[in-house]
Coordinates of C-alpha atoms in Angstrom, one line a residue:
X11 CA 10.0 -4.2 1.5
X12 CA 10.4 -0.4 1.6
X13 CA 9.2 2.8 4.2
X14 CA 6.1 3.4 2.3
X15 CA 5.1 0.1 2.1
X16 CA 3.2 0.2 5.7
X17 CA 0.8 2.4 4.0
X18 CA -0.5 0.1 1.4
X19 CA -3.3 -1.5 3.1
X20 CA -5.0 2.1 4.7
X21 CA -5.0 3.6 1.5
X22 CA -6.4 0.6 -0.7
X23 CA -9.1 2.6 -2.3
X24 CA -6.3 5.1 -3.7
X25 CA -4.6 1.8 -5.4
X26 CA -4.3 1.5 -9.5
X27 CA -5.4 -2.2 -9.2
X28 CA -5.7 -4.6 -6.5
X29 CA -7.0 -7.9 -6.9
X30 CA -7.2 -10.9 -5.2
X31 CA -5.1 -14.5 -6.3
X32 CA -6.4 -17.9 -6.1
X33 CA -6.9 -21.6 -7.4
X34 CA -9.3 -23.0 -9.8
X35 CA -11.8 -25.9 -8.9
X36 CA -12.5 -29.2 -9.7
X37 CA -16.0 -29.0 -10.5
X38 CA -18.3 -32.4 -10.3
X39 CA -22.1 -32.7 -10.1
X40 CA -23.7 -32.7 -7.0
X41 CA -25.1 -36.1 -7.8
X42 CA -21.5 -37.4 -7.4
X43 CA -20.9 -37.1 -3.7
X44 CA -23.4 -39.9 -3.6
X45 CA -21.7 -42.2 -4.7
X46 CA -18.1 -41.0 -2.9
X47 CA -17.1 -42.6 0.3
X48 CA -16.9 -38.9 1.7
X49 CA -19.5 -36.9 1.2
X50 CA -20.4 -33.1 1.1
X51 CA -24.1 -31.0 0.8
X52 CA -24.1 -27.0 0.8
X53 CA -27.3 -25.7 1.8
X54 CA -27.5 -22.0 0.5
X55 CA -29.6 -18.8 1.6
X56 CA -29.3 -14.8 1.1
X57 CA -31.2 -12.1 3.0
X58 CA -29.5 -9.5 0.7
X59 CA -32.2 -10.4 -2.5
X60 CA -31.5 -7.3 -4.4
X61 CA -29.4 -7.4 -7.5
X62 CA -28.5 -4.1 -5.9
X63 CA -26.7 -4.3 -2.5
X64 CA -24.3 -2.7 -0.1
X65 CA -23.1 -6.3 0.9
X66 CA -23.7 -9.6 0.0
X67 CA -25.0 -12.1 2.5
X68 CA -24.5 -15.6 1.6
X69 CA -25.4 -18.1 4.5
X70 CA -24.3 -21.9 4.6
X71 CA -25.0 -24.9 6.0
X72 CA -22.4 -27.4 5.4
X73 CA -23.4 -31.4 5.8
X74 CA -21.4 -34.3 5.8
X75 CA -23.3 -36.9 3.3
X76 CA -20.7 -39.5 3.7
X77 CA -20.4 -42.7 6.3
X78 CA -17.4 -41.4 8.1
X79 CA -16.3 -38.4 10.4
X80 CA -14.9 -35.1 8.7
X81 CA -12.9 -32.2 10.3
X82 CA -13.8 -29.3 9.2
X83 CA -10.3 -27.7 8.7
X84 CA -10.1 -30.0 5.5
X85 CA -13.3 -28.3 4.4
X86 CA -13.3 -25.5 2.0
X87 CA -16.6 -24.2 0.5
X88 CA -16.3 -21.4 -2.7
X89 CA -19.0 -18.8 -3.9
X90 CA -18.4 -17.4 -7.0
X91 CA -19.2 -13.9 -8.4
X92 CA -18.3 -11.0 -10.8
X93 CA -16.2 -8.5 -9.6
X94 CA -17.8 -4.9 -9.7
X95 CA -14.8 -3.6 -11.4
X96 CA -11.0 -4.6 -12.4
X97 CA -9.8 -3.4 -9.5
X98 CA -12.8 -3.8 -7.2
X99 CA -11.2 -5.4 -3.6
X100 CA -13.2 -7.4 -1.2
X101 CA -13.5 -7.9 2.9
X102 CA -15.0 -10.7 4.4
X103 CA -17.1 -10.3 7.9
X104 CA -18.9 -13.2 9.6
X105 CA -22.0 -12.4 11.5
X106 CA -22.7 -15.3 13.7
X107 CA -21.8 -18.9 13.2
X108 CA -23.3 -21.5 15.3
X109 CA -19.3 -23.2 15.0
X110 CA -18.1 -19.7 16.0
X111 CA -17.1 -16.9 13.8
X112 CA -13.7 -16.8 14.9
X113 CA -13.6 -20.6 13.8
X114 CA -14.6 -19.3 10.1
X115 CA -12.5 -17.9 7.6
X116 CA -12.5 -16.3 4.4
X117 CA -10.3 -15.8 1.3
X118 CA -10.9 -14.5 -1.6
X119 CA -9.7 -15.5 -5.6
X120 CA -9.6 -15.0 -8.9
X121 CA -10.4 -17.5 -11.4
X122 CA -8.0 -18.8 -14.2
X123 CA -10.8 -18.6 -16.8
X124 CA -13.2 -15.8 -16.2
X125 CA -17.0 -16.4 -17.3
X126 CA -19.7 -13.4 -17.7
X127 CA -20.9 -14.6 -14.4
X128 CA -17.4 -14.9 -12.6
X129 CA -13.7 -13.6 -12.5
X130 CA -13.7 -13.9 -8.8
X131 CA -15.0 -16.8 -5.5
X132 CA -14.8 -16.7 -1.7
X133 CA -13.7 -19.4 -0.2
X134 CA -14.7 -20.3 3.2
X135 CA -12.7 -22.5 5.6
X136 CA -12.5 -23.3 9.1
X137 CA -10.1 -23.7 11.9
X138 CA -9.3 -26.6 14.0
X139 CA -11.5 -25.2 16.1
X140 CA -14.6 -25.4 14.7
X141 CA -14.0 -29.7 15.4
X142 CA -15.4 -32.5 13.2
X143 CA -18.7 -33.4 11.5
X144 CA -20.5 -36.9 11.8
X145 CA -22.0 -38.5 9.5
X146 CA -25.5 -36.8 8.9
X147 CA -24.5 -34.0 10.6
X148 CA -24.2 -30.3 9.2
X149 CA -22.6 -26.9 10.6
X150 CA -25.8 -25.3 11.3
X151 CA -26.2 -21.0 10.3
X152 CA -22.9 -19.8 8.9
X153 CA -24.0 -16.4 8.3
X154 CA -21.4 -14.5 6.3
X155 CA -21.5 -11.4 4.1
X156 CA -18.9 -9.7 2.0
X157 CA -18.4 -5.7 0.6
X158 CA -16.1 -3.7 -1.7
X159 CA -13.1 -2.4 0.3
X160 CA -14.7 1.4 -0.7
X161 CA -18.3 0.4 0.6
X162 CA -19.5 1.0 -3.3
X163 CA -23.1 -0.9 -4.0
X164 CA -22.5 -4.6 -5.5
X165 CA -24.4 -6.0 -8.3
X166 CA -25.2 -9.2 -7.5
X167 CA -27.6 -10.0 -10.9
X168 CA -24.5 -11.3 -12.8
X169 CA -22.8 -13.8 -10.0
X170 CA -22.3 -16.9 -11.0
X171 CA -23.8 -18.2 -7.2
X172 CA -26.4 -15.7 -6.3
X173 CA -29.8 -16.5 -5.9
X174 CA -32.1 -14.0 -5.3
X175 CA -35.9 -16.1 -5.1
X176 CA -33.8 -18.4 -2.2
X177 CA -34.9 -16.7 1.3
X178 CA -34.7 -20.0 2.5
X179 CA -32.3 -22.8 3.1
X180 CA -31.8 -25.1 0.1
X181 CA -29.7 -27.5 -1.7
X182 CA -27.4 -25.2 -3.6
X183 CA -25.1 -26.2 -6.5
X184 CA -23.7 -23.2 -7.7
X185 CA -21.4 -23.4 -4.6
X186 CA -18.8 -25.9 -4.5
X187 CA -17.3 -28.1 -1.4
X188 CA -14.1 -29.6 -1.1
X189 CA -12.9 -32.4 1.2
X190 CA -8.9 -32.3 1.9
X191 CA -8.7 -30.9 -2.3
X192 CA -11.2 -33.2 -3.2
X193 CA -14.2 -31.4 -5.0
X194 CA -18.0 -33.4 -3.3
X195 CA -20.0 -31.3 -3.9
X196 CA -21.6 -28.6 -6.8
X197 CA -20.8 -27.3 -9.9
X198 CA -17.8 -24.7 -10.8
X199 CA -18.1 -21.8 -13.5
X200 CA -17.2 -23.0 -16.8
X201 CA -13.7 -23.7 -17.9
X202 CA -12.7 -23.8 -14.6
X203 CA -12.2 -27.6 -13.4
X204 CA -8.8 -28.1 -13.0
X205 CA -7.6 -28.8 -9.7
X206 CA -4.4 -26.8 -8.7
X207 CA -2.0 -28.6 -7.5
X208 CA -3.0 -32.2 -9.7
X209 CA -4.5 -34.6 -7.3
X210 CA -1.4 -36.6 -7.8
X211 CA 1.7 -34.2 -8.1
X212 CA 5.2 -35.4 -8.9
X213 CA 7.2 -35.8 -6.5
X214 CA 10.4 -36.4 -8.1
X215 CA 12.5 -32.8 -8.8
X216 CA 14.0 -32.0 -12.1
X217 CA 17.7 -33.7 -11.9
X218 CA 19.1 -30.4 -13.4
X219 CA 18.9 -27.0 -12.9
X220 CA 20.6 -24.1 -11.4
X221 CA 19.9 -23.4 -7.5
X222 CA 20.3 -21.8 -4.4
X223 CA 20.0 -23.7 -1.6
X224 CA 21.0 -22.8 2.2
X225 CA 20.7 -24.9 5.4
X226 CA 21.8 -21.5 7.5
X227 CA 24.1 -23.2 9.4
X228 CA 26.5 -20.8 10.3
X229 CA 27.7 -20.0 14.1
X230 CA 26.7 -16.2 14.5
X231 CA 25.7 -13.0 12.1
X232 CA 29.7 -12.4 12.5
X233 CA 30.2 -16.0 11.0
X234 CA 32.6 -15.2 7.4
X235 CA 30.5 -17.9 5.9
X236 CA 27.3 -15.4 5.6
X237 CA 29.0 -13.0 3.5
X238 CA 31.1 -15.6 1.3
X239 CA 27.9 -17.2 0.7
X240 CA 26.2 -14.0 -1.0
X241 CA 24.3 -13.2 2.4
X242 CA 24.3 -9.6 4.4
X243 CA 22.6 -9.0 7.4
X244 CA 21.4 -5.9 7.5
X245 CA 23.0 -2.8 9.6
X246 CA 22.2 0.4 7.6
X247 CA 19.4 2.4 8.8
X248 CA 16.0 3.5 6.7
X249 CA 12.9 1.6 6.1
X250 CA 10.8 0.0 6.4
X251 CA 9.4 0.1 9.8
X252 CA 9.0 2.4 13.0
X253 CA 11.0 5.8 12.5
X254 CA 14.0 5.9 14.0
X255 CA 14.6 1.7 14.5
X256 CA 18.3 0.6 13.9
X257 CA 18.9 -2.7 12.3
X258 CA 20.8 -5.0 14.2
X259 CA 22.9 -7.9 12.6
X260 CA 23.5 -9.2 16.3
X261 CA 20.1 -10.2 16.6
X262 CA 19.9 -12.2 13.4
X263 CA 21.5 -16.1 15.5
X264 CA 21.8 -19.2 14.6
X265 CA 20.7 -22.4 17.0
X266 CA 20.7 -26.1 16.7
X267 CA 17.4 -27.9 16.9
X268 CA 16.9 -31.7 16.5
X269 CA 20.3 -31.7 14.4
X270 CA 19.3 -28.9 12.0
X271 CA 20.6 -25.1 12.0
X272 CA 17.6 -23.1 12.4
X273 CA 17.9 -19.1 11.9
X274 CA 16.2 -16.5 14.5
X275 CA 15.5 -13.3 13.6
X276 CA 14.7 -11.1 16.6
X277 CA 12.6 -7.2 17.1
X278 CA 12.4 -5.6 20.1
X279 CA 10.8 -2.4 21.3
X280 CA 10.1 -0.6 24.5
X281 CA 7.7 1.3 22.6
X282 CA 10.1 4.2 21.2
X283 CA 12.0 4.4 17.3
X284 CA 15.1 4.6 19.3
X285 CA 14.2 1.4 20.9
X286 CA 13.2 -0.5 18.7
X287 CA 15.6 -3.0 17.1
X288 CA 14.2 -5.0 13.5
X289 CA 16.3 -7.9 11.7
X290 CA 16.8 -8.4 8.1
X291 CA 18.9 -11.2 6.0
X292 CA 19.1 -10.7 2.3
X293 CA 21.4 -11.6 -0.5
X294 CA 23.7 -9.0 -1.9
X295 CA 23.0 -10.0 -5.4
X296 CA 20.1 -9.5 -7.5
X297 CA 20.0 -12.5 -9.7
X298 CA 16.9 -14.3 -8.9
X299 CA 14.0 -13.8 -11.5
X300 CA 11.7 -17.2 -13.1
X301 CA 11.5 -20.3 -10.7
X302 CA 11.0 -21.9 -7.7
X303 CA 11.0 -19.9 -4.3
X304 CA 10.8 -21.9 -0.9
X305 CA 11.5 -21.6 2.3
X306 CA 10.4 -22.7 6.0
X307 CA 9.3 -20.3 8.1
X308 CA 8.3 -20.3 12.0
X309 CA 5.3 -16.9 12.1
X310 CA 4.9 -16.5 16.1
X311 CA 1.7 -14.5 17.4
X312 CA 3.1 -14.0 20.8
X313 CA 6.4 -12.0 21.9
X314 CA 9.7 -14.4 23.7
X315 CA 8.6 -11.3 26.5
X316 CA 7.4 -8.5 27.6
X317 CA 3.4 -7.6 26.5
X318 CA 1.9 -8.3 23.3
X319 CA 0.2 -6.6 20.8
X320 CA 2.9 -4.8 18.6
X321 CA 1.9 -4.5 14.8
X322 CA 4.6 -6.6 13.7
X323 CA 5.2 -8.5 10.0
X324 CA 7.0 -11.2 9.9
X325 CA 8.4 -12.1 6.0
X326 CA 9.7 -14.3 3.1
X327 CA 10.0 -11.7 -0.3
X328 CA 12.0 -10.9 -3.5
X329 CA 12.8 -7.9 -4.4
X330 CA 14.4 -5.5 -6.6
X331 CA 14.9 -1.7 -6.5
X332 CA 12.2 1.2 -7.6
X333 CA 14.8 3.4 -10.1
X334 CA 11.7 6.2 -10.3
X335 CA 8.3 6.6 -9.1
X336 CA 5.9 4.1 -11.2
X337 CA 9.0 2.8 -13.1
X338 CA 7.7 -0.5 -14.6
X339 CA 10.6 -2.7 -14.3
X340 CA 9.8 -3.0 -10.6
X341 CA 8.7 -6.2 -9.0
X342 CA 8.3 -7.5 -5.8
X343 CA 6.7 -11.0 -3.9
X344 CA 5.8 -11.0 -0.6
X345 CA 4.9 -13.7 2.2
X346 CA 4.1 -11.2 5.2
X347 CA 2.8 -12.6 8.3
X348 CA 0.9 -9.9 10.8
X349 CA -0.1 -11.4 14.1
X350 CA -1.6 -8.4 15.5
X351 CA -2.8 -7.3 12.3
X352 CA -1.7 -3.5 11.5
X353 CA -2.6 -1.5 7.8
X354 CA -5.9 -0.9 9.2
X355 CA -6.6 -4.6 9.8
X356 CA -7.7 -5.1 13.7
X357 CA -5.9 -8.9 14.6
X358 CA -3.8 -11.2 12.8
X359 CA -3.4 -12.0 8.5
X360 CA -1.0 -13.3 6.5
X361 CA -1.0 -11.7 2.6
X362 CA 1.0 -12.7 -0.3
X363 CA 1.4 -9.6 -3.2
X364 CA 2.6 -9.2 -6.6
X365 CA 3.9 -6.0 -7.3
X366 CA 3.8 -4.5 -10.6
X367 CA 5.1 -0.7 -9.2
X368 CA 4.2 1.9 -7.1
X369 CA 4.8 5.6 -6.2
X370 CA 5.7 6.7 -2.5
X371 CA 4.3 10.1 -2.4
X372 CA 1.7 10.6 -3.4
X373 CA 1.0 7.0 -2.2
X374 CA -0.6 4.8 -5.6
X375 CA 0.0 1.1 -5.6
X376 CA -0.2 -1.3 -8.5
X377 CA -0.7 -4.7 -7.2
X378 CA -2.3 -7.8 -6.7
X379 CA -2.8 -10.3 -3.2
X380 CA -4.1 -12.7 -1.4
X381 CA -5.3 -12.9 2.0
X382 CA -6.2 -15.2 5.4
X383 CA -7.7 -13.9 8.1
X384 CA -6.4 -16.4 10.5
X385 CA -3.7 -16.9 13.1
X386 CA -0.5 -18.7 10.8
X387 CA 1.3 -19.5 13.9
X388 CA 4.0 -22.2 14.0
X389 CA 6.4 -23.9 10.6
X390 CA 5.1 -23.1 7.7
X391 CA 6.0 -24.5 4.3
X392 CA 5.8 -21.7 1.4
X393 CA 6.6 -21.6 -1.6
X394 CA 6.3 -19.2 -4.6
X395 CA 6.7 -19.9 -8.4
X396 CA 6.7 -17.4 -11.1
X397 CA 7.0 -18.7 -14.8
X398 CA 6.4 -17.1 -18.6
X399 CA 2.4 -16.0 -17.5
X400 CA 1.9 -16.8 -13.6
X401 CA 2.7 -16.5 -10.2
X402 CA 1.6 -18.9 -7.6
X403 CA 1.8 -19.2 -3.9
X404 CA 1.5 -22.1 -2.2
X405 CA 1.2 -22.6 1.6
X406 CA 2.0 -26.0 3.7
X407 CA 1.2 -27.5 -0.1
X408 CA -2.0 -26.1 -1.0
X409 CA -3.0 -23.3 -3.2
X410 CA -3.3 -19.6 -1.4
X411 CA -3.0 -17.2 -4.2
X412 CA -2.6 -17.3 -8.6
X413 CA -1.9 -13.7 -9.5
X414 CA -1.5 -12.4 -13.1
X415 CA 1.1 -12.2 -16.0
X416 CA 0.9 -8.1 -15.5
X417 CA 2.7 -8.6 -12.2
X418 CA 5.5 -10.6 -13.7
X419 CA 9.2 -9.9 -13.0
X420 CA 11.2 -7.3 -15.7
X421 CA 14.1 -7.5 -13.9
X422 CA 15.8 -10.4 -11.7
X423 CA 15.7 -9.4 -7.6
X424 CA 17.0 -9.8 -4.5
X425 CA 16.0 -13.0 -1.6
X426 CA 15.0 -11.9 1.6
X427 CA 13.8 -12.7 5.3
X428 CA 13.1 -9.5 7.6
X429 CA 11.1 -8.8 11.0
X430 CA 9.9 -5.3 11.6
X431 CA 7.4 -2.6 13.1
X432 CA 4.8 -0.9 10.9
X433 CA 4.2 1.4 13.8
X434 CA 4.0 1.3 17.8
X435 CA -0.1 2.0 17.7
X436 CA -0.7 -1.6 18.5
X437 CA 0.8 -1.2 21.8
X438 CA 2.2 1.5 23.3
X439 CA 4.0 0.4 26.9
X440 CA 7.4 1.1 27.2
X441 CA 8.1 -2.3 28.7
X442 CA 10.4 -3.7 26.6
X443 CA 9.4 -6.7 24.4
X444 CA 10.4 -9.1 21.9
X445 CA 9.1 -11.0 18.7
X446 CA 10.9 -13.9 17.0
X447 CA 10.5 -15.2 13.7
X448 CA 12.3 -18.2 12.6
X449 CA 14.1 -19.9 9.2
X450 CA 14.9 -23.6 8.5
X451 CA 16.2 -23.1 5.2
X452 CA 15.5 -21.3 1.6
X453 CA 15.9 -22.8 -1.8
X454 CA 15.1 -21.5 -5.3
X455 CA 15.9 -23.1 -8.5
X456 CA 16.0 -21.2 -11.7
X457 CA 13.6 -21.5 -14.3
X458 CA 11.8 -24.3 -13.2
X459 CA 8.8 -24.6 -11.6
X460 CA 8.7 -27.5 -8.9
X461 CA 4.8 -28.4 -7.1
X462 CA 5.4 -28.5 -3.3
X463 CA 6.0 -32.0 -3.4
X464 CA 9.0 -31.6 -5.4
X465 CA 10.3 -29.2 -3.4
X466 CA 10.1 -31.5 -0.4
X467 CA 11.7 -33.5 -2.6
X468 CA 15.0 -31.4 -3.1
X469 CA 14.8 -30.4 0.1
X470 CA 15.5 -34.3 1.5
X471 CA 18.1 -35.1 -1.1
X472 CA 19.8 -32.1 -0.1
X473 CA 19.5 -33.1 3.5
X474 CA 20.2 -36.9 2.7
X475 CA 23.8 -35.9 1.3
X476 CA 24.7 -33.7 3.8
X477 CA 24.8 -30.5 1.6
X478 CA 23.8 -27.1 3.5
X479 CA 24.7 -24.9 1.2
X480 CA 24.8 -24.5 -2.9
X481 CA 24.6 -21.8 -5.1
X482 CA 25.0 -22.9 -8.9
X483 CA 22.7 -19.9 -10.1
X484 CA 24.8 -17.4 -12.5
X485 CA 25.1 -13.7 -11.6
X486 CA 22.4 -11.6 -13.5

């Protein structure tokens, strides 16, 4: 995390390479659903028929085939295409939706094993909001388009789910549904039917291993424990965040909830730099590198006090340092929570990013991400893994990002939680406020990579012998 890093997502189109990250599909027939005990149908339509277009417009309707009721939130439909160009970035708009557009989301991915008809899918999803579907039922119009980040025209001849002739709603299997990671419905692109994480994951972790595990129970930032235990919390000045913003150890605290330390991280602003207070935790070595990353993280959209509306980021990253502009032993991985959005994004979107390098001024980026546009409020379960060719991120167990061996790590890095302000544009009172953001514990372990389940797994024998705090991982 670094001052020029709250320019990143206003000046995408100046970026070396951005892509997005994502899971591969299970891919089954259509004629399969029929004979599940859940069942999926996509019905598909496109007003934007040219193979030539400023946007594409795929429209949905989603019905549940099967005998019993399904929420939607366990829903995800995918649309495949061929990216315009290696380092062609998407957005996602919804028109109208007769669930609600703000009960529709959409991410987009990259596939494992590109085809000449796709290298990239949007996945739609839905909220809890958008409520259950009965059996026989459907969503009715989800009308939803997507464009290149730079507004350049898409060709839409080579994707893998385009259909031009179909003006009309129709059975669609070039589209694929998925119940709760089940695949019901359609046909992925070739070479791409894995599921991601296997339907039935281990659960059991690897008995060895070097790790660093942390329970943060300690009794205040002053505790001796922090620093003995390889932690610092932050007091020197710089970025990133709001000019002229102090970091204060005194609001990183500690609190007991239901028996278990929980750590608070708290920013505060009345609307000025020298106001504004941001929080950061990291450890003072860099010896982190292949592995498992995982923590537990509270993201909060609204403020302990004071009005809302601050463009805040909220974070779980490793990191090590830049030694020149566009060195290539740079790397970075980022969770980063905004839940007023910020970067040029207008409400709230959680990314996770891959850095390869960058260059501060003038501003150039090589990276690659992931995106939600959705409201990540409450615990959160995430977890990052980074092995010989890929890095995954995982959120609350499922699959929210796969991003390429040219973003892997040269050099080990750094662990670390922060809270801070990209700017005070968001709002601008000057009655004071604060935002908190909240840690259960962290964990990585070295050169192994563990599925979520196995890190839940740790995580209780950890608990279950009383252990709060190990760190068997050598120095780098």
């Amino acid at each position: 995390m670094r001052f020029a890093k709250n320019r990143l997502r206003t000046t995408a189109v100046t970026a070396v390479a951005v892509a997005m990250g994502a899971a591969t599909l299970t891919a089954l027939p259509a004629a399969t659903a029929n004979a599940a005990a859940d069942g999926l149908s996509v019905q598909y339509r496109t007003s934007a028929t040219g193979g030539s277009a400023d946007q594409a417009e795929p429209w949905f309707k989603v019905k549940n085939t099967g005998g019993t009721s399904v929420q939607l939130s366990s829903v995800k439909v995918r649309y495949y295409f061929k990216a315009d160009s290696a380092s062609a970035s998407y957005r996602f708009a919804c028109s109208w939706a007769v669930k609600g557009c703000a009960n529709v989301t959409g991410t987009f991915g990259t596939l494992t094993n590109p085809t000449a008809t796709a290298d990239r899918y949007l996945e739609i999803g839905f909220t809890s909001g958008a409520g259950s579907l009965a059996p026989g039922a459907d969503t009715g119009d989800l009308q939803l388009r997507f464009y290149q980040s730079n507004w350049a025209p898409l060709n839409q001849s080579d994707d893998y789910s385009f259909g031009a002739s179909q003006t009309s709603y129709g059975d669609w299997s070039k589209v694929t549904a998925q119940l709760t990671g089940a695949t019901l419905w359609g046909t992925a692109p070739s070479g791409n039917e894995p599921t991601d994480p296997p339907t039935d994951p281990p659960t059991d972790p690897p008995a060895d291993g070097a790790a660093l595990f942390d329970d943060f129970n300690y009794s205040s930032h002053s505790d001796p424990n922090i620093s003995a235990h390889g932690w610092n919390v932050r007091s020197n000045s710089g970025g990133p965040g709001v000019p002229g913003a102090t970091w204060a150890p005194e609001n990183v605290t500690f609190a007991n909830s239901g028996g278990n330390s929980i750590m608070n991280l708290e920013t505060s602003t009345a609307g000025t730099g020298a106001s504004t207070e941001q929080t950061e935790i990291l450890t003072k070595s860099m010896k982190f590198k292949n592995g498992t990353y995982a923590a537990r993280v509270r993201f909060n959209d609204a403020p302990k006090y004071g009005p809302d509306g601050d463009h805040l980021v909220q974070t779980f990253f490793t990191i090590n340092d830049l030694k020149a502009p566009m060195a290539d032993d740079y790397a970075e991985y980022d969770f980063e929570y905004l839940p007023n959005g910020g970067w040029g994004e207008p409400s709230n979107i959680l990314y996770t990013t891959s850095w390869e390098t960058y260059q501060p001024d003038p501003w150039v980026a090589v990276n690659q991400h992931s995106e939600s546009r959705q409201s990540f409020a409450g615990w959160h379960d995430l977890v990052l893994t980074i092995d010989s060719s890929t890095i995954k991120y995982y959120i609350d167990g499922q699959l929210f990002g796969t991003h390429d061996a040219a973003y892997l790590p040269e050099r080990p890095m750094s662990i670390n939680f922060n809270q801070w302000l990209i700017d005070l544009a968001g709002q601008t009172s000057t009655t004071a406020r604060a935002y908190d953001q909240q840690v259960d514990y962290v964990l990585h372990v070295k050169d192994q990579v563990l599925t979520p389940a196995q890190v839940a797994a740790k995580l209780a024998a950890y608990r279950s012998a009383g252990t709060t705090f190990e760190d068997t991982v050598p120095g780098s």
